[in-house]
mmCIF file of C-alpha atoms and ligand atoms in Angstrom:
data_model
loop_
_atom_site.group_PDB
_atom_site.id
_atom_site.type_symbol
_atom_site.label_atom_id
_atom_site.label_comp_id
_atom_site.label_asym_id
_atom_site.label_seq_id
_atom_site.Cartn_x
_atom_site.Cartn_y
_atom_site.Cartn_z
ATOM 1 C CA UNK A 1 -15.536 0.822 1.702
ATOM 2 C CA UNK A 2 -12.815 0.493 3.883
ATOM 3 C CA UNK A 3 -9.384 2.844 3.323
ATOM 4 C CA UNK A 4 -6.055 2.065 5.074
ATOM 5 C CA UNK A 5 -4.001 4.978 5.249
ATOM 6 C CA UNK A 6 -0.044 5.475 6.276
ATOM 7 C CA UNK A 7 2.286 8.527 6.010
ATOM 8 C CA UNK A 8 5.759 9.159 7.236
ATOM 9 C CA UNK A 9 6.891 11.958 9.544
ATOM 10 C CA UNK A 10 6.438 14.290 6.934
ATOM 11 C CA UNK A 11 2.859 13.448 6.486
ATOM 12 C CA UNK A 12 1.160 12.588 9.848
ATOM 13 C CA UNK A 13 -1.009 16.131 10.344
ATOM 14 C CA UNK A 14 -2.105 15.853 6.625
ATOM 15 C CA UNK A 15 -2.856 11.933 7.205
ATOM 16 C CA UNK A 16 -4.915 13.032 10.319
ATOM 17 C CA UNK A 17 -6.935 15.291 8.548
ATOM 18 C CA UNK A 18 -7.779 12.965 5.947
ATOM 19 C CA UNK A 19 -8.880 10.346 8.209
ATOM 20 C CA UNK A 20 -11.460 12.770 9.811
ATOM 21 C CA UNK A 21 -12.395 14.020 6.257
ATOM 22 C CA UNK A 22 -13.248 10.337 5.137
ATOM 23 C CA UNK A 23 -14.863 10.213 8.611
ATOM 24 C CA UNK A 24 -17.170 13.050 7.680
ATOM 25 C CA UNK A 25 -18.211 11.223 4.459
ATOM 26 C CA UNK A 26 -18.782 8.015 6.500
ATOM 27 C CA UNK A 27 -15.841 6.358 5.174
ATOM 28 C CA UNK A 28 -13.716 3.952 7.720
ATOM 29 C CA UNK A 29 -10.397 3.912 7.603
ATOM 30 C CA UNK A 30 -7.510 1.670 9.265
ATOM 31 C CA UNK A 31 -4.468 3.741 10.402
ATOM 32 C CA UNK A 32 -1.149 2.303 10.102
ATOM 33 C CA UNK A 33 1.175 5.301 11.106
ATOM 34 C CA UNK A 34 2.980 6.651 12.108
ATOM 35 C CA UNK A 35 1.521 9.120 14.650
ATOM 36 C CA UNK A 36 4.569 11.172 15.663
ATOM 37 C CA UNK A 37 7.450 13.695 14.200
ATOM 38 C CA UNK A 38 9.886 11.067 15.259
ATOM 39 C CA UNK A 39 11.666 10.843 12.166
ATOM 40 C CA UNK A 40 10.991 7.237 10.375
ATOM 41 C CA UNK A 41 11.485 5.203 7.604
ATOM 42 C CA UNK A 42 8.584 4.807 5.120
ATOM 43 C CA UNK A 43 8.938 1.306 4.374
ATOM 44 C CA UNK A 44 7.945 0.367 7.818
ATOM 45 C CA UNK A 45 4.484 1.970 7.294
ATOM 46 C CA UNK A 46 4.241 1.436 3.894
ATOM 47 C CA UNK A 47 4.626 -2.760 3.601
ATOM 48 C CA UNK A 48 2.056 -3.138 5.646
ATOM 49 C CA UNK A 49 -0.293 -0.741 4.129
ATOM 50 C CA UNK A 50 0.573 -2.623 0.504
ATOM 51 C CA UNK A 51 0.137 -6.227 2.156
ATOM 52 C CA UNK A 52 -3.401 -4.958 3.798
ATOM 53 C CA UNK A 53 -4.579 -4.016 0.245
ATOM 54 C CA UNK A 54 -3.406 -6.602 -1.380
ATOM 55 C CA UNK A 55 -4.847 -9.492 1.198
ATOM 56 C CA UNK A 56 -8.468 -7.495 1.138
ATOM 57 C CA UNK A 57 -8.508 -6.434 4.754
ATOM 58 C CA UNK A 58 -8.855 -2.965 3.128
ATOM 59 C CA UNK A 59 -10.124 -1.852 -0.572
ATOM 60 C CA UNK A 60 -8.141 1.572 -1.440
ATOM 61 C CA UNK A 61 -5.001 2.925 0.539
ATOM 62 C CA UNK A 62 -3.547 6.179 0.731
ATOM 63 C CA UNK A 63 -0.145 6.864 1.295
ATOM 64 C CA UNK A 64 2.127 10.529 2.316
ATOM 65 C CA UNK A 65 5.620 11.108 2.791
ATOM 66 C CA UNK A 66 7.513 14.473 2.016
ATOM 67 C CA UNK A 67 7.638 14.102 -1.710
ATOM 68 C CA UNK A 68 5.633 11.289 -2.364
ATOM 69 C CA UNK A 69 8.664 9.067 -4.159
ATOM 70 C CA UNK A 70 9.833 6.639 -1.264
ATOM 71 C CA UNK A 71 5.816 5.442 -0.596
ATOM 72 C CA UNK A 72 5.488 5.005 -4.260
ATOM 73 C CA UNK A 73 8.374 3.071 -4.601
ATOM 74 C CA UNK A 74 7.871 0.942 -1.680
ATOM 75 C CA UNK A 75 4.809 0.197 -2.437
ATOM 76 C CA UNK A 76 5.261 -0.406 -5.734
ATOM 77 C CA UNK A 77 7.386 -2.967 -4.734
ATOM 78 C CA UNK A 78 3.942 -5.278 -4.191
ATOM 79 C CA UNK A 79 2.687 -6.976 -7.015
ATOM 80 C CA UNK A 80 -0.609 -5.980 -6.360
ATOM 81 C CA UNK A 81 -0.227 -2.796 -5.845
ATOM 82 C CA UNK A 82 -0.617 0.041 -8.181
ATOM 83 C CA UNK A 83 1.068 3.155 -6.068
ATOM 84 C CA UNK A 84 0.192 6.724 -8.001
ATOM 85 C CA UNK A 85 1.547 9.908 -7.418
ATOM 86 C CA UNK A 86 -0.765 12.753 -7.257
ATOM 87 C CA UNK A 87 -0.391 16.287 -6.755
ATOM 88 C CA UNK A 88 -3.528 18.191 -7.648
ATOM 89 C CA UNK A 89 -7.030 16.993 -7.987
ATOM 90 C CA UNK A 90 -6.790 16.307 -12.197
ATOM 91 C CA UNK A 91 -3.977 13.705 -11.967
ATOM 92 C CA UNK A 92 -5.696 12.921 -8.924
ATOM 93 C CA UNK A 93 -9.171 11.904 -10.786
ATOM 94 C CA UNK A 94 -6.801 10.640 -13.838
ATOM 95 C CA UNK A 95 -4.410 8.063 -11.492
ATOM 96 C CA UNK A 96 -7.666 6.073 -11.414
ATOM 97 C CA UNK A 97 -9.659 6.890 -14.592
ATOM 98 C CA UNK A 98 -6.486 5.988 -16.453
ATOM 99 C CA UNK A 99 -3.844 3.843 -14.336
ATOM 100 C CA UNK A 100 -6.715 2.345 -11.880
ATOM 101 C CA UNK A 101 -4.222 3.018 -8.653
ATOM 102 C CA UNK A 102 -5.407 1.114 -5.764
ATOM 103 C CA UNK A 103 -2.801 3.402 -3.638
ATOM 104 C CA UNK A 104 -3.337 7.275 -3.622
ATOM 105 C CA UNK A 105 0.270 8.652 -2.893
ATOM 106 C CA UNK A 106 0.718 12.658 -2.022
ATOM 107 C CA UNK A 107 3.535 14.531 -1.083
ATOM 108 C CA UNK A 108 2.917 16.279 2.130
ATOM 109 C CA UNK A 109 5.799 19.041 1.889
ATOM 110 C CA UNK A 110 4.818 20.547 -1.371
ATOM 111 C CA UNK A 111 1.143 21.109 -1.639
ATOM 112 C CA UNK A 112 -1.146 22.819 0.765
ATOM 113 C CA UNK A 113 -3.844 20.416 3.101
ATOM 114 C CA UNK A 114 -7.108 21.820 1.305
ATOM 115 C CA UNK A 115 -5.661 20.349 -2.007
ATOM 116 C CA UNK A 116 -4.450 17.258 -0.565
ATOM 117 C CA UNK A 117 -8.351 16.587 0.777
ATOM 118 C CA UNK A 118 -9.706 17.770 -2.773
ATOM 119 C CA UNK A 119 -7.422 15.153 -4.224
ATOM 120 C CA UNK A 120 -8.749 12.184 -2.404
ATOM 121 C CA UNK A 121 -12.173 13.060 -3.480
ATOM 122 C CA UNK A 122 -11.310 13.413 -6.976
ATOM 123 C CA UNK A 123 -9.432 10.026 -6.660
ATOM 124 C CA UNK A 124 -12.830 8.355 -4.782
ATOM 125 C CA UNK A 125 -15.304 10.085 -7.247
ATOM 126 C CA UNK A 126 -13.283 9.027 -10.624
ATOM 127 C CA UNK A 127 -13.475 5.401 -12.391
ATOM 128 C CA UNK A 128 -11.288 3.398 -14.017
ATOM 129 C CA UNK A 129 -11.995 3.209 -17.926
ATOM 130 C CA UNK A 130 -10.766 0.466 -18.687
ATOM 131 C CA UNK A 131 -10.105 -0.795 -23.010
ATOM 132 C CA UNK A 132 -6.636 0.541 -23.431
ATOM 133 C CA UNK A 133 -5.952 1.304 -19.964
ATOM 134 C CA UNK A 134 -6.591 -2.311 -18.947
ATOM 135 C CA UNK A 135 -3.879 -3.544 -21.871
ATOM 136 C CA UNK A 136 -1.199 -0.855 -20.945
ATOM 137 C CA UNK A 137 -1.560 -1.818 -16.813
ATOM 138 C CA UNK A 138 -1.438 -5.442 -18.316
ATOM 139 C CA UNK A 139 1.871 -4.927 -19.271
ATOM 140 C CA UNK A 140 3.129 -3.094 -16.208
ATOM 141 C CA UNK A 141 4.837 -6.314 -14.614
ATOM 142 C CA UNK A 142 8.409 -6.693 -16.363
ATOM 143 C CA UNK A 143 8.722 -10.062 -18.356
ATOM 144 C CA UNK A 144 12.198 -9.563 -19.907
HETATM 145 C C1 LIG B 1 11.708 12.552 4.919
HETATM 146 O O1 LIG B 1 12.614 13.549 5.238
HETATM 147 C C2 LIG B 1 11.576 12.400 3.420
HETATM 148 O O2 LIG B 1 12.752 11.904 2.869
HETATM 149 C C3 LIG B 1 10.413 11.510 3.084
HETATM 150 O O3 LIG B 1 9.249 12.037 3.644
HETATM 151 C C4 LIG B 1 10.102 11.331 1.604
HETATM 152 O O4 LIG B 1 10.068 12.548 0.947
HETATM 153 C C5 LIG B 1 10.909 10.326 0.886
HETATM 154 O O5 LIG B 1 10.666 9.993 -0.266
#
């Protein structure tokens, strides 16, 4: 199981502590920034976190930014991406059981750093279900 993982400005403390979290738990993860407060944009981190999940060089990703909204609509951008927005660890464990995201998005300004580390577990630890899940995410891609 390999996790790439990308935040904004807004997110770089919480995306260090996550890395050493998923350390902890033996999990490896590929970093793709940023690592400073220099303000940034987030589609320059978050393309090539989508691109690396959807090519297989990495399995899950996780993606922060202040609120959340700009990763999850960059990334949603990728047609193999499914970018979900989580802010505490039920929608956390649901974002996979029912919506199966490959990308775990936070928002880094509005909940505290215990939560966002209780989320990613509840995100790893759930499963997709599948049946009418499976139809509905079938449907996702617009076809006029
Ligand atoms: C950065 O100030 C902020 O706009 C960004 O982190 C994010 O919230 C955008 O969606």
């Amino acid at each position: 199981m390999k996790i790439g993982i990308c935040s904004d400005h807004a997110g770089v403390d919480y995306k260090a502590a996550i890395i050493s979290h998923l350390a902890e738990k033996g999990i490896e993860t590929v970093n793709f920034g940023t690592d400073t407060y220099e303000s940034m944009d987030y589609t320059d981190v978050a393309h090539p976190l989508a691109s690396a999940v959807e090519s297989g060089e990495v399995d899950l990703g996780i993606a922060l930014c202040g609120t959340g909204n700009g990763m999850a609509m960059t990334l949603n951008h990728h047609p193999g991406i499914r970018a979900g927005l989580a802010w505490d660890e039920t929608i956390g464990a649901l974002v996979k059981q029912h919506n199966n995201a490959n990308v775990l998005v936070m928002p880094a300004r509005f909940i505290p750093l215990g939560k966002a580390l209780r989320i990613v577990d509840t995100w790893l630890g759930a499963e997709f279900e599948g049946g009418r899940h499976q139809r509905r995410i079938d449907k996702i891609p617009f076809r006029g």
